[in-house]
Coordinates of C-alpha atoms and ligand atoms in Angstrom, one line a residue:
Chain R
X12 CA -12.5 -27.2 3.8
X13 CA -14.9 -27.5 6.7
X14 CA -12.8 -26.6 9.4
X15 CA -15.7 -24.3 10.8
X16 CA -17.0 -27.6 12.4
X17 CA -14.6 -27.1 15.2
X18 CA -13.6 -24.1 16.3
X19 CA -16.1 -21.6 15.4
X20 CA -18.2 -21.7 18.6
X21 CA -15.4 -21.3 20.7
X22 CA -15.0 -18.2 19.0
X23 CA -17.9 -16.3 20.5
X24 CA -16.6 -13.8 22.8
X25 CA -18.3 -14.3 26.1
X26 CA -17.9 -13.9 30.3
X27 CA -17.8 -17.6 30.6
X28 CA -15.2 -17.5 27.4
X29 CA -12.6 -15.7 29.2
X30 CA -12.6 -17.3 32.5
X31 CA -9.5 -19.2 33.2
X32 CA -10.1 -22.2 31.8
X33 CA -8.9 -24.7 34.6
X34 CA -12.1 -23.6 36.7
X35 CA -14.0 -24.3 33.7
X36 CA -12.6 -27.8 33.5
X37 CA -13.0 -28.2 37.5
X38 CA -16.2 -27.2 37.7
X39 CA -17.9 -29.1 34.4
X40 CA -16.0 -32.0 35.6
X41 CA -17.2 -31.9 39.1
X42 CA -21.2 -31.7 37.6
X43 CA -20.4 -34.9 35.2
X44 CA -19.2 -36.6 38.8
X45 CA -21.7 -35.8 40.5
X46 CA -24.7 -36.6 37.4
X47 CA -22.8 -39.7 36.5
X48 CA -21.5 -41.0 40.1
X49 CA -25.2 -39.7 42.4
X50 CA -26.9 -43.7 43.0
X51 CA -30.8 -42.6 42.1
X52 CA -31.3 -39.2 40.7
X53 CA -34.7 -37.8 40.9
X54 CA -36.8 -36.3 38.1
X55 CA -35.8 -32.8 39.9
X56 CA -32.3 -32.9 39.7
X57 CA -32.2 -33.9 36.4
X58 CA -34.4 -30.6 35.6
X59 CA -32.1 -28.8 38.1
X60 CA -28.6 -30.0 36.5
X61 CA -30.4 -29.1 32.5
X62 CA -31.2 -25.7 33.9
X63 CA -27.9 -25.1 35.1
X64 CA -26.3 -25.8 32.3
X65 CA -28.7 -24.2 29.7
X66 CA -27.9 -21.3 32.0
X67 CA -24.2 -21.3 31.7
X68 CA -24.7 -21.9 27.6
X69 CA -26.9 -18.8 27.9
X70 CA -24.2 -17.0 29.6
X71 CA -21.6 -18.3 26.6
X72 CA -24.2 -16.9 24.7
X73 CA -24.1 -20.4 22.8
X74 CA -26.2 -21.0 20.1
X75 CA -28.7 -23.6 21.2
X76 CA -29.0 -26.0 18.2
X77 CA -25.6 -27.1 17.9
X78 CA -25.6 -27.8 21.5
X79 CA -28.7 -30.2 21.4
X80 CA -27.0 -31.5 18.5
X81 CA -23.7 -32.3 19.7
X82 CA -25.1 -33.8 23.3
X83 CA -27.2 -35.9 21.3
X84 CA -24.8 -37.5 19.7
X85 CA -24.9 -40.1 22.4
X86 CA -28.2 -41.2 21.7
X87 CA -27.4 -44.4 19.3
X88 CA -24.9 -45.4 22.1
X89 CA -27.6 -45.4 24.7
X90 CA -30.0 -47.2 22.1
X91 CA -27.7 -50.4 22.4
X92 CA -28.3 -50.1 26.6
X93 CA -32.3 -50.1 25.5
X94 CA -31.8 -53.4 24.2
X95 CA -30.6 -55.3 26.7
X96 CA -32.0 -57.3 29.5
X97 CA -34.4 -54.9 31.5
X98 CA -33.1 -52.7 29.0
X99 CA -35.8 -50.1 29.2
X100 CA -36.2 -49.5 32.9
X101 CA -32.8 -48.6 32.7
X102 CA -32.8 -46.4 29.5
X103 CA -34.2 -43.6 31.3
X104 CA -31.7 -42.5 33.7
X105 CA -28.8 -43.8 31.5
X106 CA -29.9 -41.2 28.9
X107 CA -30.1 -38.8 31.2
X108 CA -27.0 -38.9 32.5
X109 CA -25.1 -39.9 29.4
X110 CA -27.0 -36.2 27.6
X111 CA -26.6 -34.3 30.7
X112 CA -22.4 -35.1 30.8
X113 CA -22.6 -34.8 27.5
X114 CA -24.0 -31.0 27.3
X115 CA -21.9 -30.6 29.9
X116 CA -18.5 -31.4 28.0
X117 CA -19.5 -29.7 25.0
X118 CA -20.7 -26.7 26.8
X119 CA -16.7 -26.4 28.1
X120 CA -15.5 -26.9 24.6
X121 CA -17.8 -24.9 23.0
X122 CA -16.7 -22.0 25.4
X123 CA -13.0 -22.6 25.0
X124 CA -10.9 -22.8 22.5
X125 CA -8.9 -26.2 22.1
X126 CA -5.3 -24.7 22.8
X127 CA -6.9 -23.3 26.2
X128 CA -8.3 -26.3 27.3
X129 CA -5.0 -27.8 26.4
X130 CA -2.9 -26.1 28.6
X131 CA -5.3 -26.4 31.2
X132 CA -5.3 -30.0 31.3
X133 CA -2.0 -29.8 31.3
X134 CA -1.9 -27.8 34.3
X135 CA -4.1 -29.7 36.1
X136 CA -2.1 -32.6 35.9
X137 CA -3.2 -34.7 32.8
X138 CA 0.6 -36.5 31.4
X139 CA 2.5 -35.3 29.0
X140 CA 2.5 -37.9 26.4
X141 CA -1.6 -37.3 26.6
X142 CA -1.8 -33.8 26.1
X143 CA 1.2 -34.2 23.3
X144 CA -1.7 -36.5 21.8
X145 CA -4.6 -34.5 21.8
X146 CA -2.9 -31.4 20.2
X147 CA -1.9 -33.7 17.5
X148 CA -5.3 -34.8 17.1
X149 CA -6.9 -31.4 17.1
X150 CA -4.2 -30.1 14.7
X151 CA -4.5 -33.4 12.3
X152 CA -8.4 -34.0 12.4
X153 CA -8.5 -30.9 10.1
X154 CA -5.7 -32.3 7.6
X155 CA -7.3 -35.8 7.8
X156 CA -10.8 -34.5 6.9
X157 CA -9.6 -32.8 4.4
X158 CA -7.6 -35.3 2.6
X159 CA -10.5 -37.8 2.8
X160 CA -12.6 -35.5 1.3
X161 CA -9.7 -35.2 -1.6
X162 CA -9.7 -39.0 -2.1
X163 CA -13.4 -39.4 -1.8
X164 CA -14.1 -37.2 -4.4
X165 CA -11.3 -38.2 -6.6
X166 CA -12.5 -41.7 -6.2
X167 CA -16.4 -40.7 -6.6
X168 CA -15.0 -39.3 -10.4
X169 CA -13.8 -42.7 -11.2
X170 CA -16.6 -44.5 -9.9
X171 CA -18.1 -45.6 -13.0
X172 CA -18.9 -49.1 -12.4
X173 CA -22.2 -50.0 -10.9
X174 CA -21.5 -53.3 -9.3
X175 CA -22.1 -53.0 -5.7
X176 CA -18.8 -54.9 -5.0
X177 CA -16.6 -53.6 -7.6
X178 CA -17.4 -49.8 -5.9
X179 CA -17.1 -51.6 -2.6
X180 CA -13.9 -53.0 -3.2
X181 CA -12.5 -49.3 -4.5
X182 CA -13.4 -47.6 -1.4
X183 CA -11.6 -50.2 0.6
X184 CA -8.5 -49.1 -1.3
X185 CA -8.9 -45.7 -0.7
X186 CA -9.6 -46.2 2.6
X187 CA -6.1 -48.4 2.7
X188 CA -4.3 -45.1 1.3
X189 CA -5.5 -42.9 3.4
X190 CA -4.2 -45.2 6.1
X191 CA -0.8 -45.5 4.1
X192 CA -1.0 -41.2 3.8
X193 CA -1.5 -40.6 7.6
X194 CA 1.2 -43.0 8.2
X195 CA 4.1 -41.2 6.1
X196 CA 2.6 -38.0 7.2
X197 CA 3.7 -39.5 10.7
X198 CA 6.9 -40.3 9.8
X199 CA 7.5 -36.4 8.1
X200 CA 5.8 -34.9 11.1
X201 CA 8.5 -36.8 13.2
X202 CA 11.6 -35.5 11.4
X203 CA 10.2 -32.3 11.5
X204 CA 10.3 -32.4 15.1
X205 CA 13.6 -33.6 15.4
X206 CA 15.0 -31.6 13.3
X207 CA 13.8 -28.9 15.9
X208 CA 15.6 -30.7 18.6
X209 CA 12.7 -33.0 20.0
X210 CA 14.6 -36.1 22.1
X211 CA 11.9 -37.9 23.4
X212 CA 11.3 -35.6 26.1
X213 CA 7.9 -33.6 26.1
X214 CA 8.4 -30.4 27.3
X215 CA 5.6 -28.0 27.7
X216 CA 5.1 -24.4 28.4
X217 CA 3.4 -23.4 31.3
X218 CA 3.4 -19.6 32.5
X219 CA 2.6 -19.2 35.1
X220 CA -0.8 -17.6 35.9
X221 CA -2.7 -16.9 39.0
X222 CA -6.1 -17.8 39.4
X223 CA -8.6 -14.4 39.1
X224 CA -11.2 -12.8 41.7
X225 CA -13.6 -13.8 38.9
X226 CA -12.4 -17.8 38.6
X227 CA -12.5 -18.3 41.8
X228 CA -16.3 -16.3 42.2
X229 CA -17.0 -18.3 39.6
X230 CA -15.6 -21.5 40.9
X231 CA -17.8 -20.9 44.1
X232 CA -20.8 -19.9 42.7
X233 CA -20.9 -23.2 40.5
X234 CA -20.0 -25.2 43.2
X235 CA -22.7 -23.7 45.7
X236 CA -25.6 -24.5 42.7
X237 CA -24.1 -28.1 42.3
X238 CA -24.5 -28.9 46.4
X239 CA -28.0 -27.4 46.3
X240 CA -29.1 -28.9 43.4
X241 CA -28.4 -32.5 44.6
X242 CA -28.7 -32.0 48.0
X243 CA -32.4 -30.5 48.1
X244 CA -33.9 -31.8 45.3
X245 CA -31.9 -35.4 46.7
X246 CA -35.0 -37.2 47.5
X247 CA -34.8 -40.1 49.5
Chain Q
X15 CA 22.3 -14.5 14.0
X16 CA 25.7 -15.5 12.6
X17 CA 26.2 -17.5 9.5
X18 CA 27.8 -20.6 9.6
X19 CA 29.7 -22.7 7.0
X20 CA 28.3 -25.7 5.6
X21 CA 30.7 -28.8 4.1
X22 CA 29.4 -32.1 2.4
X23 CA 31.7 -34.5 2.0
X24 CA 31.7 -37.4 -0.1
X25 CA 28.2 -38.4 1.2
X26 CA 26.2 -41.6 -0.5
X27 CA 23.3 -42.9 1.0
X28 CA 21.0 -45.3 0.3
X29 CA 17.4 -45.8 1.4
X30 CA 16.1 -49.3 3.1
X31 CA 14.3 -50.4 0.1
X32 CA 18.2 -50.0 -1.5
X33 CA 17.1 -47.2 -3.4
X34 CA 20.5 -45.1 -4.1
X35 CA 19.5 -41.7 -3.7
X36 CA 23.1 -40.1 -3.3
X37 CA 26.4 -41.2 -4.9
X38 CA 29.5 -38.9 -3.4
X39 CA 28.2 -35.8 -2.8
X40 CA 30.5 -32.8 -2.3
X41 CA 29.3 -29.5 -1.8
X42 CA 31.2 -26.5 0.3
X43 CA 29.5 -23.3 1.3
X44 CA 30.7 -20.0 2.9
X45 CA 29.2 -18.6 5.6
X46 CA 26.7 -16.0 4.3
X47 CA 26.1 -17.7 0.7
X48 CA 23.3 -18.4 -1.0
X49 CA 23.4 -21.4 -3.0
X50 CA 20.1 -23.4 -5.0
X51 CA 20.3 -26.8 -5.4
X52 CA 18.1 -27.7 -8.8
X53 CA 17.5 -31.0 -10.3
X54 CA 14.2 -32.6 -11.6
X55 CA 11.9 -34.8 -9.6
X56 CA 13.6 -37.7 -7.6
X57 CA 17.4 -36.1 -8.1
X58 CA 18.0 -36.5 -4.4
X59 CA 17.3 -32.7 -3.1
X60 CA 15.2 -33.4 -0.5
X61 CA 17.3 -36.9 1.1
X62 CA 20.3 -34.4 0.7
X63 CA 18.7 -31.3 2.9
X64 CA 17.9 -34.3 5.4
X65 CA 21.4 -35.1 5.9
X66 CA 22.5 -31.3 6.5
X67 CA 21.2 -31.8 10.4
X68 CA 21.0 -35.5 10.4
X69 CA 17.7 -36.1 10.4
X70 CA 19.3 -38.7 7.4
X71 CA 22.6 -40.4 8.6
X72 CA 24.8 -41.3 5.3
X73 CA 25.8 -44.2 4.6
X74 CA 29.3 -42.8 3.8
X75 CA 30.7 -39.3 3.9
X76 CA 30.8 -36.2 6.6
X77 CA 28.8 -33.4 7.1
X78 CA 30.4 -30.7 8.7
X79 CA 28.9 -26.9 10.0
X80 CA 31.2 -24.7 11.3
X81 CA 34.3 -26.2 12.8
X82 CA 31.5 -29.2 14.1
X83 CA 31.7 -32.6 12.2
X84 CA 27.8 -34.4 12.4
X85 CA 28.2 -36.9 15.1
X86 CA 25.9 -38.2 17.3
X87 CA 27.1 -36.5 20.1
X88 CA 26.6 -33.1 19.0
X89 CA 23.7 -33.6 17.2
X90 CA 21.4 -31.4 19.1
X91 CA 23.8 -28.5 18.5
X92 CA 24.0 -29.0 14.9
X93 CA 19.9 -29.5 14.5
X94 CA 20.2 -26.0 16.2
X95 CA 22.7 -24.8 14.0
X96 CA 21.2 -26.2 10.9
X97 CA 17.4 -24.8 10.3
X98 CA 15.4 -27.0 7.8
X99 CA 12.4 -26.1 6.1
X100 CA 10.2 -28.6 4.7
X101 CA 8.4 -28.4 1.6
X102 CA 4.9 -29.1 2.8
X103 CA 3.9 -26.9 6.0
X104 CA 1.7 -29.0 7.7
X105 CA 4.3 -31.0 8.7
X106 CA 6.0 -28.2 10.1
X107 CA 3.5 -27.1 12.0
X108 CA 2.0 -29.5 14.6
X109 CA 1.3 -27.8 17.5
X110 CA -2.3 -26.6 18.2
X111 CA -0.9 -22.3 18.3
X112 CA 1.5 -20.7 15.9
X113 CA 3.5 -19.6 19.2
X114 CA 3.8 -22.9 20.2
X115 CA 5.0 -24.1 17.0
X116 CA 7.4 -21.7 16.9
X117 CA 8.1 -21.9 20.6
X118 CA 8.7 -25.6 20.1
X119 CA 12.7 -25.6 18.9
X120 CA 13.4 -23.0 21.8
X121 CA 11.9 -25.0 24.3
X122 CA 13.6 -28.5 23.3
X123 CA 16.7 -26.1 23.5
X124 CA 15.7 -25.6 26.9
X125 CA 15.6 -22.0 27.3
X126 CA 13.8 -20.3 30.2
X127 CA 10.5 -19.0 29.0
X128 CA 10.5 -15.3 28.9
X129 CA 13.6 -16.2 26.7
X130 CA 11.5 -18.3 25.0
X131 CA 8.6 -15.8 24.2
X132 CA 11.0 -13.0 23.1
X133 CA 12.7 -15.3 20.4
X134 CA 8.9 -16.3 19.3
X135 CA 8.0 -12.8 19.2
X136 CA 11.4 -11.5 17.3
X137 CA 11.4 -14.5 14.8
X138 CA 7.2 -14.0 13.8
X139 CA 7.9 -10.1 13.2
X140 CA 11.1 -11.1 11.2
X141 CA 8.4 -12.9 8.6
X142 CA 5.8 -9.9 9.2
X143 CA 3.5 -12.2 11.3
X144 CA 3.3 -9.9 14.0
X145 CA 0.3 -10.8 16.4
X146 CA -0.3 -14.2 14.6
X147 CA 0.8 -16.2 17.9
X148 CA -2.8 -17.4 19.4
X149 CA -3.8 -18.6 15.5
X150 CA -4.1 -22.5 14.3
X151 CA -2.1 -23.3 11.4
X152 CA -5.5 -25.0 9.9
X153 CA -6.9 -21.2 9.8
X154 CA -4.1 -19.7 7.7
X155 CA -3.2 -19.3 4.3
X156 CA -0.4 -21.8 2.7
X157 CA 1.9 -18.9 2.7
X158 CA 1.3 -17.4 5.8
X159 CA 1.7 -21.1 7.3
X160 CA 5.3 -20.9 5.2
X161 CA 6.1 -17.9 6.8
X162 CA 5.3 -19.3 9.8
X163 CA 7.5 -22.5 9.3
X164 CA 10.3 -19.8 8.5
X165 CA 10.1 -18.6 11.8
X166 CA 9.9 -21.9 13.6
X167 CA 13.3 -22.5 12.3
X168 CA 14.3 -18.4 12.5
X169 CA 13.4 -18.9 16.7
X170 CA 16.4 -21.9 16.9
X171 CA 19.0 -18.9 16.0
X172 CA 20.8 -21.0 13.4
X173 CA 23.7 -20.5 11.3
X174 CA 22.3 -22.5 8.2
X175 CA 18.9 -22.9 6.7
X176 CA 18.3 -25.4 4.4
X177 CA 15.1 -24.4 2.3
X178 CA 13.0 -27.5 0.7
X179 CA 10.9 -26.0 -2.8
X180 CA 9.7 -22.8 -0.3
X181 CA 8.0 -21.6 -3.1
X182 CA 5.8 -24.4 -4.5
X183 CA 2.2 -23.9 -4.8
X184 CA 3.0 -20.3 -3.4
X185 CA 0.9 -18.0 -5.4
X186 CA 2.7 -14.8 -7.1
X187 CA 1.7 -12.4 -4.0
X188 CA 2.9 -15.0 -1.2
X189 CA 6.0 -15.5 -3.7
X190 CA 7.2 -12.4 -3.9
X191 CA 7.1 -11.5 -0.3
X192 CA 8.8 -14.8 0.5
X193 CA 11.7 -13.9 -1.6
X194 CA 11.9 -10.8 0.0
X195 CA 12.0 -12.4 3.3
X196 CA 14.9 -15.0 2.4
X197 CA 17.0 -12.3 0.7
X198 CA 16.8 -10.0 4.0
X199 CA 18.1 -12.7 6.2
X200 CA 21.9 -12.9 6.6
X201 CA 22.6 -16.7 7.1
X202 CA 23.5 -19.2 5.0
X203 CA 21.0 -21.1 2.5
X204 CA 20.8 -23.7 0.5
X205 CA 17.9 -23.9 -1.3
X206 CA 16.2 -27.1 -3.2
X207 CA 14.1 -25.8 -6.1
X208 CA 12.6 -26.1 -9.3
X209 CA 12.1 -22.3 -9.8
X210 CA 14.9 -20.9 -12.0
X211 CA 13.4 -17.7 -11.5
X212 CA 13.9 -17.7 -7.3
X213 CA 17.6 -18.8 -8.4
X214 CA 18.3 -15.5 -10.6
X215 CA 17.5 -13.3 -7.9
X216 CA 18.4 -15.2 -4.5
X217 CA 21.2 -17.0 -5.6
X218 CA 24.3 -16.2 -7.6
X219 CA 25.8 -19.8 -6.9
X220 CA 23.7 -22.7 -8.1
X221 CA 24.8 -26.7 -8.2
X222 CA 22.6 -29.2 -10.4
X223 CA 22.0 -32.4 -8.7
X224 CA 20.6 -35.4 -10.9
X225 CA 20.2 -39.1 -10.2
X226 CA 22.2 -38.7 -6.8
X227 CA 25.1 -36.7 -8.4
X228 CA 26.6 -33.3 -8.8
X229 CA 26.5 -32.7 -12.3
X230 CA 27.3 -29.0 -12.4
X231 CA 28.7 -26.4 -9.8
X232 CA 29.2 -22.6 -10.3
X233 CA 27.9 -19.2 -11.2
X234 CA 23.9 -19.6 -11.2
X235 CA 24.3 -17.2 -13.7
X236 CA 25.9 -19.1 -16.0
X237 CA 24.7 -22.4 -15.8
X238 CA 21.2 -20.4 -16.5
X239 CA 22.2 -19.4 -19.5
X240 CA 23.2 -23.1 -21.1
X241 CA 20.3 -24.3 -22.2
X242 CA 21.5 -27.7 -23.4
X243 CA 22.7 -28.3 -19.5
X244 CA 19.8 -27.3 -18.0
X245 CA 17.2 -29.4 -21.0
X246 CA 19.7 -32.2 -20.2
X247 CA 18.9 -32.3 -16.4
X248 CA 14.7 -31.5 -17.1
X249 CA 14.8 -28.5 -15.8
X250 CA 13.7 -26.6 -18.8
Ligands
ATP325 N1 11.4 -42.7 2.2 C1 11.9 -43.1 1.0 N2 12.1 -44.5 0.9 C2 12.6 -45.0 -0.3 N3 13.0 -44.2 -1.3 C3 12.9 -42.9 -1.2 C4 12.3 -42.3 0.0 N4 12.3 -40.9 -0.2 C5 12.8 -40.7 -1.4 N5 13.2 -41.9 -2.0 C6 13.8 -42.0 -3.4 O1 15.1 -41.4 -3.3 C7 15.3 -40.7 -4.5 C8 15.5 -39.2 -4.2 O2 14.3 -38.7 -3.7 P1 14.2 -37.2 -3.2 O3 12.9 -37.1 -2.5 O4 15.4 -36.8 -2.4 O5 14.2 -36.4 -4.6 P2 13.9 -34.8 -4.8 O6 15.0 -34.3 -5.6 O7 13.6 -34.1 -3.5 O8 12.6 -34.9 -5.7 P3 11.3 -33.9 -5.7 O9 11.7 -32.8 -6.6 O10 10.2 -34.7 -6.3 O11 11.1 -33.4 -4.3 C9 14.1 -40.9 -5.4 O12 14.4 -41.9 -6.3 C10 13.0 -41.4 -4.4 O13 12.1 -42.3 -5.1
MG326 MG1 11.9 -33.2 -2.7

């Protein structure tokens, strides 16, 4: 099992960990906004917005490396914007803003933990039917892996033949099972829920909770370093 | 918690592919009683514990709990009244927090939340999972996310619970404390299993379902002890 992928970061205990996370969402939102939405951003702000958020991951007391490594993930995304048309001159700021929202959104999930974030969203506004999705996804990733991992190595162990398309052709039918799998897992998941009264209707718990003196110093704080950052460092 | 009685009557059903999976099923149960249904693989356990809260809808036949006859008017009520536990946990449990998984039945009930947080607090510390309720199911043992399914249903307040194999692939530790568990809790249950041994002590009545039908009904005792019966039905 390799569930640690996930959650295990969010773990850390940290100030930034137990803020409320609906100010966490605001505010890392409001940054990928700004980075993604600001028409020519100069070689400062860039350097401002990365030291803003290495600060806050410093705060999380995040590990760096997984950080770089998860941001980066965008990179063969942005390679496809390097080849087209003027492809280059573009590249640049496109990878910065695509790494920059990128830290940015990892740096919230790193620092809290999916159920959190969940409600948060929810609070904030996000449907129903779209949180109801996500929570099934983070629940059902883990399941998924791990059944792929089951078939893959079952069908590694009968993998004798060494005919390129033969082995090709076998992994398309595991891959068709595992299809089939999720599928009745679907179905059992939905009498499950039924049998626990679920009509349709998505009803989800909300207690209600006031924002902190911390949150909102928090909120403000952020908020004053965003508007400085892209205001002075603007450029014309 | 009050238990209820539980009356099949007559009930066939077969699935879409036209696979008969019951043939006139009749099976009465006192409030209170413990009763295990056996039969080998494919007998029809598991389509039968579907049709106690009509998550299945037979073909022919009644289902009644109490004074209620399965309609589809009161079938909320009777999905309250009629707690099934699945065989394999993870599709019980598909919320991203044990609380909300438990919380889940309650709130589709539509009970006010501090309602809803005292039944998720008295059903986990029925199963010993006090201070469990910010966990993900994908970081807890298969028996611990068994006892957690337990209490799922436990939270609904139901008169019934239908129990699909709850010990399988339980290991002798998380056996023993789930059959502790089930004998402490005063409802009816109706338990589908291949485990002679959970029969002896949990159940004194026992029926022996094969190919659809009732082929035996009466003292689990007894029917234990004939040997030819129990080789005839594969369950030796
Ligand atoms: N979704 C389905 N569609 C078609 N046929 C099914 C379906 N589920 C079960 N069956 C068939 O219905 C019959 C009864 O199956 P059921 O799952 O109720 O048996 P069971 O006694 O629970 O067996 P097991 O001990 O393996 O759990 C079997 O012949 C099975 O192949
Ligand atoms: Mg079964």
């Amino acid at each position: 099992m390799q569930h640690q992928f996930f959650d295990h970061l969010s773990s850390i205990p940290s100030p930034l960990r137990d803020l409320d996370p609906r100010v966490k969402v605001v505010a890392l939102l409001s940054l990928v906004l700004v980075v993604v939405l600001w028409p020519r951003l100069t070689s400062w702000q860039v350097l401002g917005y990365l030291g803003l958020l290495l600060a806050l991951a410093r705060w999380a007391r995040l590990p760096l490396r997984p950080l770089v490594e998860r941001s980066l993930a965008v990179v063969p995304f942005l390679a496809l914007v390097a080849v087209a048309p003027r492809g280059l001159q573009l590249a640049g700021p496109i990878f910065a803003r695509g790494a920059l929202s990128a830290l940015a959104m990892v740096i919230l999930t790193s620092a809290t933990p999916f159920p959190e974030l969940l409600s948060a969203l929810a609070r904030l506004g996000l449907p129903r039917p779209l949180v109801l999705i996500l929570s099934f996804m983070y629940r059902y990733t883990f399941i998924l892996v791990d059944e792929a991992e089951r078939m893959y190595r079952a069908w590694q162990g009968r993998a004798v033949s060494r005919q390129r398309r033969v082995l090709w052709q076998s992994l398309g039918g595991v891959i068709a099972s595992l299809f089939l799998r999720s599928y009745e897992r679907g179905e059992r998941v939905y009498a499950a829920m039924a049998a626990r009264g679920f009509d349709g209707e998505i009803r989800l718990l909300s207690p209600p909770k006031g924002l902190r003196g911390r949150d909102l110093f928090f909120l403000a704080a952020f908020a004053a370093l965003l508007l400085a950052i892209t205001i002075a460092w603007g450029g014309n | 918690m009050k238990p209820a009685s539980l009356t099949v009557k007559d009930v066939s059903f077969a699935y879409p592919d036209g696979q008969h999976a019951l043939h006139s099923v009749s099976l009465t149960v006192a409030p209170g009683e413990a009763v295990a249904i056996l039969g080998p693989n494919g007998a029809g356990k598991s389509t039968l514990l579907l049709h106690l809260n009509g998550i299945l809808a037979p073909a022919k036949g009644e289902i009644w709990v109490g004074e209620l006859q399965l309609n589809k008017h009161n079938l909320k009520e009777i999905r309250r009244l009629v707690g099934v536990v699945f065989q394999d946990p993870d599709d019980q449990l598909f919320m991203p927090t044990v609380f909300e998984d438990v919380a889940f039945g309650p709130l589709n009930l539509g009970l006010a939340e501090a309602e809803i947080a005292e039944r998720v607090r008295a059903a986990l510390s029925r199963v010993d999972l006090e201070g469990y309720e910010r966990r993900s199911a994908h970081h807890l043992s298969f028996g611990e996310k068994k006892r957690v399914c337990l209490a799922a249903v436990l939270a609904m307040e139901p008169g019934v619970l239908a129990l699909d194999e709850p010990t399988s692939n339980l290991d002798p530790r998380g056996r023993r404390r789930l059959l502790e568990l089930l004998s402490a809790i005063p409802l009816t249950r109706i338990i589908a299993t291949h485990d002679l041994d959970l029969v002896r002590r949990l159940c004194p009545r026992a029926v022996i379902l094969d190919g659809g039908r009732i082929v035996a009904d009466g003292p689990s005792a007894e029917l234990l002890r004939d040997e030819t019966l129990l080789d005839s039905h594969g369950l030796l």
